[in-house]
């Protein structure tokens, strides 16, 4: 069974950058279209970004378009989210998921001065 | 763009049955699969239903999913309610014509009395 594990969260100042990673436990990782979903404190789930199995197609929500970039390295079973020009409203727990039956445990990103 | 609307909260007594609805605003609920996620306080989401009515391994058969074209809604039904079922529940679906294509409902807080 594939398990997803996020890392890379932390405290960053507005305007700063951060790269999140999501590692999978086995090679079935490469068969999944994968997504980043976030949850601001006390709020619901919000869609962020998507990448298809071999990275040929990516999609970003309007709220992060031009600032966040999703990518993956199937040889390392790892998904990434490069976040730049961070804003206070990006503060959230970020989850990776296949939106079918796999979710990670989340990593907290706090954007604050 | 379509929206998935869920009741803000539902409550029911332990041992009873509860149904959580998820109504699609435009387009047919049957045009793409609906997933349901459970999120207990302080935890990551987990999938309790995918592809409308498929349970991941480990999810008890007390959980069932369905769609109803007449009301353009999906439903998650939990029978024999247990205290551990108390959680937030989110529906999610997809439409390639939507921006973004992946859409989450606002979530329903289930309280088990």
PDB file of C-alpha atoms in Angstrom:
ATOM      1  CA  UNK A   1       0.000   0.000   0.000  1.00  0.00           C
ATOM      2  CA  UNK A   2       1.331   3.411  -0.985  1.00  0.00           C
ATOM      3  CA  UNK A   3       1.761   5.947   1.790  1.00  0.00           C
ATOM      4  CA  UNK A   4       2.312   9.658   1.160  1.00  0.00           C
ATOM      5  CA  UNK A   5       4.497  11.804   3.426  1.00  0.00           C
ATOM      6  CA  UNK A   6       4.809  15.569   3.096  1.00  0.00           C
ATOM      7  CA  UNK A   7       7.723  17.664   4.293  1.00  0.00           C
ATOM      8  CA  UNK A   8       9.183  21.124   3.836  1.00  0.00           C
ATOM      9  CA  UNK A   9       6.667  23.262   5.679  1.00  0.00           C
ATOM     10  CA  UNK A  10       7.655  25.989   8.100  1.00  0.00           C
ATOM     11  CA  UNK A  11       7.548  29.677   8.916  1.00  0.00           C
ATOM     12  CA  UNK A  12       8.357  32.090   6.101  1.00  0.00           C
ATOM     13  CA  UNK A  13       8.040  35.843   5.693  1.00  0.00           C
ATOM     14  CA  UNK A  14       5.628  37.378   3.183  1.00  0.00           C
ATOM     15  CA  UNK A  15       7.262  37.450  -0.226  1.00  0.00           C
ATOM     16  CA  UNK A  16       9.420  34.455   0.606  1.00  0.00           C
ATOM     17  CA  UNK A  17       9.672  31.017  -0.968  1.00  0.00           C
ATOM     18  CA  UNK A  18       9.328  27.435   0.180  1.00  0.00           C
ATOM     19  CA  UNK A  19       9.426  24.033  -1.497  1.00  0.00           C
ATOM     20  CA  UNK A  20       7.181  21.265  -0.259  1.00  0.00           C
ATOM     21  CA  UNK A  21       7.876  17.603  -0.965  1.00  0.00           C
ATOM     22  CA  UNK A  22       5.613  14.572  -0.891  1.00  0.00           C
ATOM     23  CA  UNK A  23       7.339  11.211  -0.845  1.00  0.00           C
ATOM     24  CA  UNK A  24       5.654   7.908  -1.620  1.00  0.00           C
ATOM     25  CA  UNK A  25       6.507   4.547  -0.198  1.00  0.00           C
ATOM     26  CA  UNK A  26       6.627   2.619  -3.470  1.00  0.00           C
ATOM     27  CA  UNK A  27       6.668   2.771  -7.243  1.00  0.00           C
ATOM     28  CA  UNK A  28       2.891   2.814  -7.638  1.00  0.00           C
ATOM     29  CA  UNK A  29       3.424   6.538  -7.107  1.00  0.00           C
ATOM     30  CA  UNK A  30       4.125   6.966 -10.834  1.00  0.00           C
ATOM     31  CA  UNK A  31       0.680   5.611 -11.743  1.00  0.00           C
ATOM     32  CA  UNK A  32      -1.199   8.384  -9.926  1.00  0.00           C
ATOM     33  CA  UNK A  33      -2.255  11.829 -11.004  1.00  0.00           C
ATOM     34  CA  UNK A  34      -1.395  13.805  -7.866  1.00  0.00           C
ATOM     35  CA  UNK A  35      -2.719  16.944  -6.261  1.00  0.00           C
ATOM     36  CA  UNK A  36      -1.919  19.474  -3.589  1.00  0.00           C
ATOM     37  CA  UNK A  37      -4.838  20.518  -1.399  1.00  0.00           C
ATOM     38  CA  UNK A  38      -4.606  23.012   1.439  1.00  0.00           C
ATOM     39  CA  UNK A  39      -6.597  23.880   4.526  1.00  0.00           C
ATOM     40  CA  UNK A  40      -6.333  27.259   6.182  1.00  0.00           C
ATOM     41  CA  UNK A  41      -6.867  27.348   9.954  1.00  0.00           C
ATOM     42  CA  UNK A  42     -10.515  26.617  10.753  1.00  0.00           C
ATOM     43  CA  UNK A  43     -11.469  26.426   7.083  1.00  0.00           C
ATOM     44  CA  UNK A  44     -12.403  23.740   4.583  1.00  0.00           C
ATOM     45  CA  UNK A  45     -10.337  21.970   1.962  1.00  0.00           C
ATOM     46  CA  UNK A  46      -9.110  24.102  -0.940  1.00  0.00           C
ATOM     47  CA  UNK A  47      -7.773  22.744  -4.211  1.00  0.00           C
ATOM     48  CA  UNK A  48      -4.279  24.042  -5.115  1.00  0.00           C
ATOM     49  CA  UNK A  49      -2.536  22.155  -7.945  1.00  0.00           C
ATOM     50  CA  UNK A  50      -2.476  18.982 -10.060  1.00  0.00           C
ATOM     51  CA  UNK A  51       0.106  17.058 -12.090  1.00  0.00           C
ATOM     52  CA  UNK A  52      -0.551  14.050 -14.290  1.00  0.00           C
ATOM     53  CA  UNK A  53       1.363  10.775 -14.081  1.00  0.00           C
ATOM     54  CA  UNK A  54       4.378  11.780 -16.183  1.00  0.00           C
ATOM     55  CA  UNK A  55       4.147  15.518 -15.626  1.00  0.00           C
ATOM     56  CA  UNK A  56       2.734  16.285 -19.048  1.00  0.00           C
ATOM     57  CA  UNK A  57      -0.133  18.298 -17.655  1.00  0.00           C
ATOM     58  CA  UNK A  58      -0.234  20.640 -14.703  1.00  0.00           C
ATOM     59  CA  UNK A  59      -2.961  22.857 -13.306  1.00  0.00           C
ATOM     60  CA  UNK A  60      -3.007  25.533 -10.646  1.00  0.00           C
ATOM     61  CA  UNK A  61      -5.859  27.285  -8.904  1.00  0.00           C
ATOM     62  CA  UNK A  62      -6.211  30.955  -9.802  1.00  0.00           C
ATOM     63  CA  UNK A  63      -5.219  31.912  -6.260  1.00  0.00           C
ATOM     64  CA  UNK A  64      -1.716  30.464  -6.742  1.00  0.00           C
ATOM     65  CA  UNK A  65      -1.227  30.661 -10.505  1.00  0.00           C
ATOM     66  CA  UNK A  66       2.064  32.324 -11.399  1.00  0.00           C
ATOM     67  CA  UNK A  67       3.406  31.871  -7.860  1.00  0.00           C
ATOM     68  CA  UNK A  68       3.281  28.091  -7.239  1.00  0.00           C
ATOM     69  CA  UNK A  69       4.679  25.330  -9.471  1.00  0.00           C
ATOM     70  CA  UNK A  70       3.886  21.651  -9.135  1.00  0.00           C
ATOM     71  CA  UNK A  71       6.368  19.040 -10.358  1.00  0.00           C
ATOM     72  CA  UNK A  72       7.300  15.423  -9.770  1.00  0.00           C
ATOM     73  CA  UNK A  73      10.271  13.073 -10.026  1.00  0.00           C
ATOM     74  CA  UNK A  74       8.970   9.565 -10.563  1.00  0.00           C
ATOM     75  CA  UNK A  75      12.494   8.116 -10.223  1.00  0.00           C
ATOM     76  CA  UNK A  76      12.453   9.396  -6.636  1.00  0.00           C
ATOM     77  CA  UNK A  77       8.738   8.763  -6.008  1.00  0.00           C
ATOM     78  CA  UNK A  78       8.453  12.412  -5.000  1.00  0.00           C
ATOM     79  CA  UNK A  79       5.990  15.222  -5.693  1.00  0.00           C
ATOM     80  CA  UNK A  80       6.943  18.861  -5.213  1.00  0.00           C
ATOM     81  CA  UNK A  81       5.275  22.229  -4.771  1.00  0.00           C
ATOM     82  CA  UNK A  82       7.530  25.219  -5.293  1.00  0.00           C
ATOM     83  CA  UNK A  83       5.901  28.221  -3.636  1.00  0.00           C
ATOM     84  CA  UNK A  84       7.144  31.748  -4.323  1.00  0.00           C
ATOM     85  CA  UNK A  85       5.898  35.259  -3.485  1.00  0.00           C
ATOM     86  CA  UNK A  86       4.104  33.812  -0.494  1.00  0.00           C
ATOM     87  CA  UNK A  87       1.265  35.759   1.089  1.00  0.00           C
ATOM     88  CA  UNK A  88      -0.242  35.621   4.560  1.00  0.00           C
ATOM     89  CA  UNK A  89      -3.346  34.044   3.039  1.00  0.00           C
ATOM     90  CA  UNK A  90      -1.241  31.065   1.910  1.00  0.00           C
ATOM     91  CA  UNK A  91      -0.949  30.024   5.560  1.00  0.00           C
ATOM     92  CA  UNK A  92      -2.420  26.512   5.695  1.00  0.00           C
ATOM     93  CA  UNK A  93      -1.736  22.833   6.110  1.00  0.00           C
ATOM     94  CA  UNK A  94      -0.782  21.459   2.698  1.00  0.00           C
ATOM     95  CA  UNK A  95      -1.760  17.898   1.824  1.00  0.00           C
ATOM     96  CA  UNK A  96      -0.733  15.781  -1.131  1.00  0.00           C
ATOM     97  CA  UNK A  97      -3.324  13.306  -2.355  1.00  0.00           C
ATOM     98  CA  UNK A  98      -4.431  11.295  -5.353  1.00  0.00           C
ATOM     99  CA  UNK A  99      -8.040  12.380  -4.649  1.00  0.00           C
ATOM    100  CA  UNK A 100      -9.063   8.755  -4.874  1.00  0.00           C
ATOM    101  CA  UNK A 101      -7.853   6.828  -1.849  1.00  0.00           C
ATOM    102  CA  UNK A 102      -4.492   8.280  -0.748  1.00  0.00           C
ATOM    103  CA  UNK A 103      -3.749  11.303   1.428  1.00  0.00           C
ATOM    104  CA  UNK A 104      -0.645  12.453   3.217  1.00  0.00           C
ATOM    105  CA  UNK A 105      -0.639  13.689   6.798  1.00  0.00           C
ATOM    106  CA  UNK A 106       0.009  17.321   5.787  1.00  0.00           C
ATOM    107  CA  UNK A 107       2.709  19.906   6.371  1.00  0.00           C
ATOM    108  CA  UNK A 108       2.054  23.329   7.919  1.00  0.00           C
ATOM    109  CA  UNK A 109       3.077  26.473   6.085  1.00  0.00           C
ATOM    110  CA  UNK A 110       2.915  29.710   8.063  1.00  0.00           C
ATOM    111  CA  UNK A 111       3.464  32.991   6.244  1.00  0.00           C
ATOM    112  CA  UNK A 112       4.031  35.761   8.731  1.00  0.00           C
ATOM    113  CA  UNK A 113       6.410  38.582   9.516  1.00  0.00           C
TER     114      UNK A 113
ATOM    115  CA  UNK B   1     -18.384  26.949 -12.850  1.00  0.00           C
ATOM    116  CA  UNK B   2     -20.142  24.462 -10.655  1.00  0.00           C
ATOM    117  CA  UNK B   3     -20.310  24.455  -6.897  1.00  0.00           C
ATOM    118  CA  UNK B   4     -20.907  21.551  -4.538  1.00  0.00           C
ATOM    119  CA  UNK B   5     -23.164  22.530  -1.657  1.00  0.00           C
ATOM    120  CA  UNK B   6     -23.256  20.604   1.605  1.00  0.00           C
ATOM    121  CA  UNK B   7     -25.197  21.289   4.799  1.00  0.00           C
ATOM    122  CA  UNK B   8     -23.002  23.062   7.313  1.00  0.00           C
ATOM    123  CA  UNK B   9     -23.797  20.551  10.048  1.00  0.00           C
ATOM    124  CA  UNK B  10     -25.843  17.461  10.832  1.00  0.00           C
ATOM    125  CA  UNK B  11     -26.348  15.580  14.058  1.00  0.00           C
ATOM    126  CA  UNK B  12     -27.770  12.210  14.963  1.00  0.00           C
ATOM    127  CA  UNK B  13     -27.754   9.812  17.860  1.00  0.00           C
ATOM    128  CA  UNK B  14     -25.352   6.949  18.254  1.00  0.00           C
ATOM    129  CA  UNK B  15     -26.648   3.803  16.564  1.00  0.00           C
ATOM    130  CA  UNK B  16     -28.875   5.713  14.155  1.00  0.00           C
ATOM    131  CA  UNK B  17     -28.447   6.453  10.449  1.00  0.00           C
ATOM    132  CA  UNK B  18     -27.478   9.802   8.946  1.00  0.00           C
ATOM    133  CA  UNK B  19     -27.262  10.994   5.364  1.00  0.00           C
ATOM    134  CA  UNK B  20     -25.079  13.894   4.205  1.00  0.00           C
ATOM    135  CA  UNK B  21     -25.998  15.505   0.904  1.00  0.00           C
ATOM    136  CA  UNK B  22     -23.822  17.166  -1.719  1.00  0.00           C
ATOM    137  CA  UNK B  23     -25.722  19.105  -4.377  1.00  0.00           C
ATOM    138  CA  UNK B  24     -24.155  20.116  -7.666  1.00  0.00           C
ATOM    139  CA  UNK B  25     -25.165  23.590  -8.829  1.00  0.00           C
ATOM    140  CA  UNK B  26     -24.826  23.175 -12.591  1.00  0.00           C
ATOM    141  CA  UNK B  27     -24.156  20.232 -14.838  1.00  0.00           C
ATOM    142  CA  UNK B  28     -25.100  16.660 -14.064  1.00  0.00           C
ATOM    143  CA  UNK B  29     -24.002  14.994 -10.850  1.00  0.00           C
ATOM    144  CA  UNK B  30     -23.620  11.852 -12.938  1.00  0.00           C
ATOM    145  CA  UNK B  31     -21.116  13.431 -15.334  1.00  0.00           C
ATOM    146  CA  UNK B  32     -18.152  12.534 -13.134  1.00  0.00           C
ATOM    147  CA  UNK B  33     -17.426  10.573 -10.010  1.00  0.00           C
ATOM    148  CA  UNK B  34     -17.975  11.916  -6.504  1.00  0.00           C
ATOM    149  CA  UNK B  35     -15.582  11.204  -3.655  1.00  0.00           C
ATOM    150  CA  UNK B  36     -16.171  11.633   0.089  1.00  0.00           C
ATOM    151  CA  UNK B  37     -13.485  12.422   2.638  1.00  0.00           C
ATOM    152  CA  UNK B  38     -13.625  12.190   6.414  1.00  0.00           C
ATOM    153  CA  UNK B  39     -11.518  14.495   8.557  1.00  0.00           C
ATOM    154  CA  UNK B  40     -11.429  13.965  12.279  1.00  0.00           C
ATOM    155  CA  UNK B  41     -10.298  16.886  14.460  1.00  0.00           C
ATOM    156  CA  UNK B  42      -6.565  17.456  14.210  1.00  0.00           C
ATOM    157  CA  UNK B  43      -6.096  14.780  11.550  1.00  0.00           C
ATOM    158  CA  UNK B  44      -5.582  14.610   7.811  1.00  0.00           C
ATOM    159  CA  UNK B  45      -8.508  13.728   5.550  1.00  0.00           C
ATOM    160  CA  UNK B  46      -9.062  10.097   4.655  1.00  0.00           C
ATOM    161  CA  UNK B  47     -11.200   8.745   1.843  1.00  0.00           C
ATOM    162  CA  UNK B  48     -14.374   6.961   2.887  1.00  0.00           C
ATOM    163  CA  UNK B  49     -15.906   6.727  -0.589  1.00  0.00           C
ATOM    164  CA  UNK B  50     -14.565   7.059  -4.136  1.00  0.00           C
ATOM    165  CA  UNK B  51     -16.195   6.758  -7.547  1.00  0.00           C
ATOM    166  CA  UNK B  52     -19.623   7.452  -6.015  1.00  0.00           C
ATOM    167  CA  UNK B  53     -20.016   4.215  -4.073  1.00  0.00           C
ATOM    168  CA  UNK B  54     -16.665   2.444  -3.730  1.00  0.00           C
ATOM    169  CA  UNK B  55     -15.226   1.972  -0.253  1.00  0.00           C
ATOM    170  CA  UNK B  56     -11.451   1.890   0.196  1.00  0.00           C
ATOM    171  CA  UNK B  57     -10.174  -1.099   2.083  1.00  0.00           C
ATOM    172  CA  UNK B  58     -10.636  -0.640   5.807  1.00  0.00           C
ATOM    173  CA  UNK B  59     -13.763   1.513   5.565  1.00  0.00           C
ATOM    174  CA  UNK B  60     -16.662  -0.346   7.200  1.00  0.00           C
ATOM    175  CA  UNK B  61     -19.753  -1.202   5.203  1.00  0.00           C
ATOM    176  CA  UNK B  62     -21.728   1.111   7.510  1.00  0.00           C
ATOM    177  CA  UNK B  63     -20.630   3.757   4.996  1.00  0.00           C
ATOM    178  CA  UNK B  64     -22.390   3.891   1.633  1.00  0.00           C
ATOM    179  CA  UNK B  65     -22.511   6.361  -1.227  1.00  0.00           C
ATOM    180  CA  UNK B  66     -25.007   7.133  -3.957  1.00  0.00           C
ATOM    181  CA  UNK B  67     -26.015   9.713  -6.524  1.00  0.00           C
ATOM    182  CA  UNK B  68     -29.501  10.933  -7.416  1.00  0.00           C
ATOM    183  CA  UNK B  69     -29.956  12.584 -10.786  1.00  0.00           C
ATOM    184  CA  UNK B  70     -33.401  13.887  -9.894  1.00  0.00           C
ATOM    185  CA  UNK B  71     -31.972  16.090  -7.143  1.00  0.00           C
ATOM    186  CA  UNK B  72     -28.566  16.390  -8.823  1.00  0.00           C
ATOM    187  CA  UNK B  73     -27.000  15.312  -5.578  1.00  0.00           C
ATOM    188  CA  UNK B  74     -24.647  12.791  -4.109  1.00  0.00           C
ATOM    189  CA  UNK B  75     -25.181  11.324  -0.665  1.00  0.00           C
ATOM    190  CA  UNK B  76     -23.052   9.692   1.977  1.00  0.00           C
ATOM    191  CA  UNK B  77     -25.011   7.507   4.369  1.00  0.00           C
ATOM    192  CA  UNK B  78     -23.591   6.245   7.641  1.00  0.00           C
ATOM    193  CA  UNK B  79     -25.581   3.621   9.504  1.00  0.00           C
ATOM    194  CA  UNK B  80     -25.091   2.371  13.050  1.00  0.00           C
ATOM    195  CA  UNK B  81     -23.439   5.654  14.010  1.00  0.00           C
ATOM    196  CA  UNK B  82     -20.492   5.441  16.378  1.00  0.00           C
ATOM    197  CA  UNK B  83     -18.808   8.212  18.365  1.00  0.00           C
ATOM    198  CA  UNK B  84     -15.709   7.881  16.177  1.00  0.00           C
ATOM    199  CA  UNK B  85     -17.762   8.855  13.122  1.00  0.00           C
ATOM    200  CA  UNK B  86     -17.921  12.403  14.494  1.00  0.00           C
ATOM    201  CA  UNK B  87     -15.900  14.386  11.964  1.00  0.00           C
ATOM    202  CA  UNK B  88     -16.043  16.795   9.055  1.00  0.00           C
ATOM    203  CA  UNK B  89     -17.068  15.247   5.758  1.00  0.00           C
ATOM    204  CA  UNK B  90     -16.233  16.724   2.353  1.00  0.00           C
ATOM    205  CA  UNK B  91     -17.534  15.755  -1.070  1.00  0.00           C
ATOM    206  CA  UNK B  92     -15.429  16.306  -4.197  1.00  0.00           C
ATOM    207  CA  UNK B  93     -16.009  15.976  -7.917  1.00  0.00           C
ATOM    208  CA  UNK B  94     -14.559  16.966 -11.287  1.00  0.00           C
ATOM    209  CA  UNK B  95     -15.552  18.755 -14.476  1.00  0.00           C
ATOM    210  CA  UNK B  96     -13.048  19.473 -17.259  1.00  0.00           C
ATOM    211  CA  UNK B  97     -15.071  22.554 -18.209  1.00  0.00           C
ATOM    212  CA  UNK B  98     -14.769  23.979 -14.703  1.00  0.00           C
ATOM    213  CA  UNK B  99     -12.085  26.306 -13.431  1.00  0.00           C
ATOM    214  CA  UNK B 100     -10.552  24.618 -11.510  1.00  0.00           C
ATOM    215  CA  UNK B 101     -11.733  21.182 -12.676  1.00  0.00           C
ATOM    216  CA  UNK B 102     -11.473  19.658  -9.206  1.00  0.00           C
ATOM    217  CA  UNK B 103     -14.057  21.016  -6.802  1.00  0.00           C
ATOM    218  CA  UNK B 104     -14.644  20.431  -3.097  1.00  0.00           C
ATOM    219  CA  UNK B 105     -17.821  20.931  -1.153  1.00  0.00           C
ATOM    220  CA  UNK B 106     -17.658  23.226   1.839  1.00  0.00           C
ATOM    221  CA  UNK B 107     -17.781  20.376   4.334  1.00  0.00           C
ATOM    222  CA  UNK B 108     -20.335  19.069   6.817  1.00  0.00           C
ATOM    223  CA  UNK B 109     -19.716  18.763  10.534  1.00  0.00           C
ATOM    224  CA  UNK B 110     -21.252  15.511  11.800  1.00  0.00           C
ATOM    225  CA  UNK B 111     -22.019  15.412  15.494  1.00  0.00           C
ATOM    226  CA  UNK B 112     -22.856  12.057  17.052  1.00  0.00           C
ATOM    227  CA  UNK B 113     -25.106  12.658  20.037  1.00  0.00           C
TER     228      UNK B 113
END
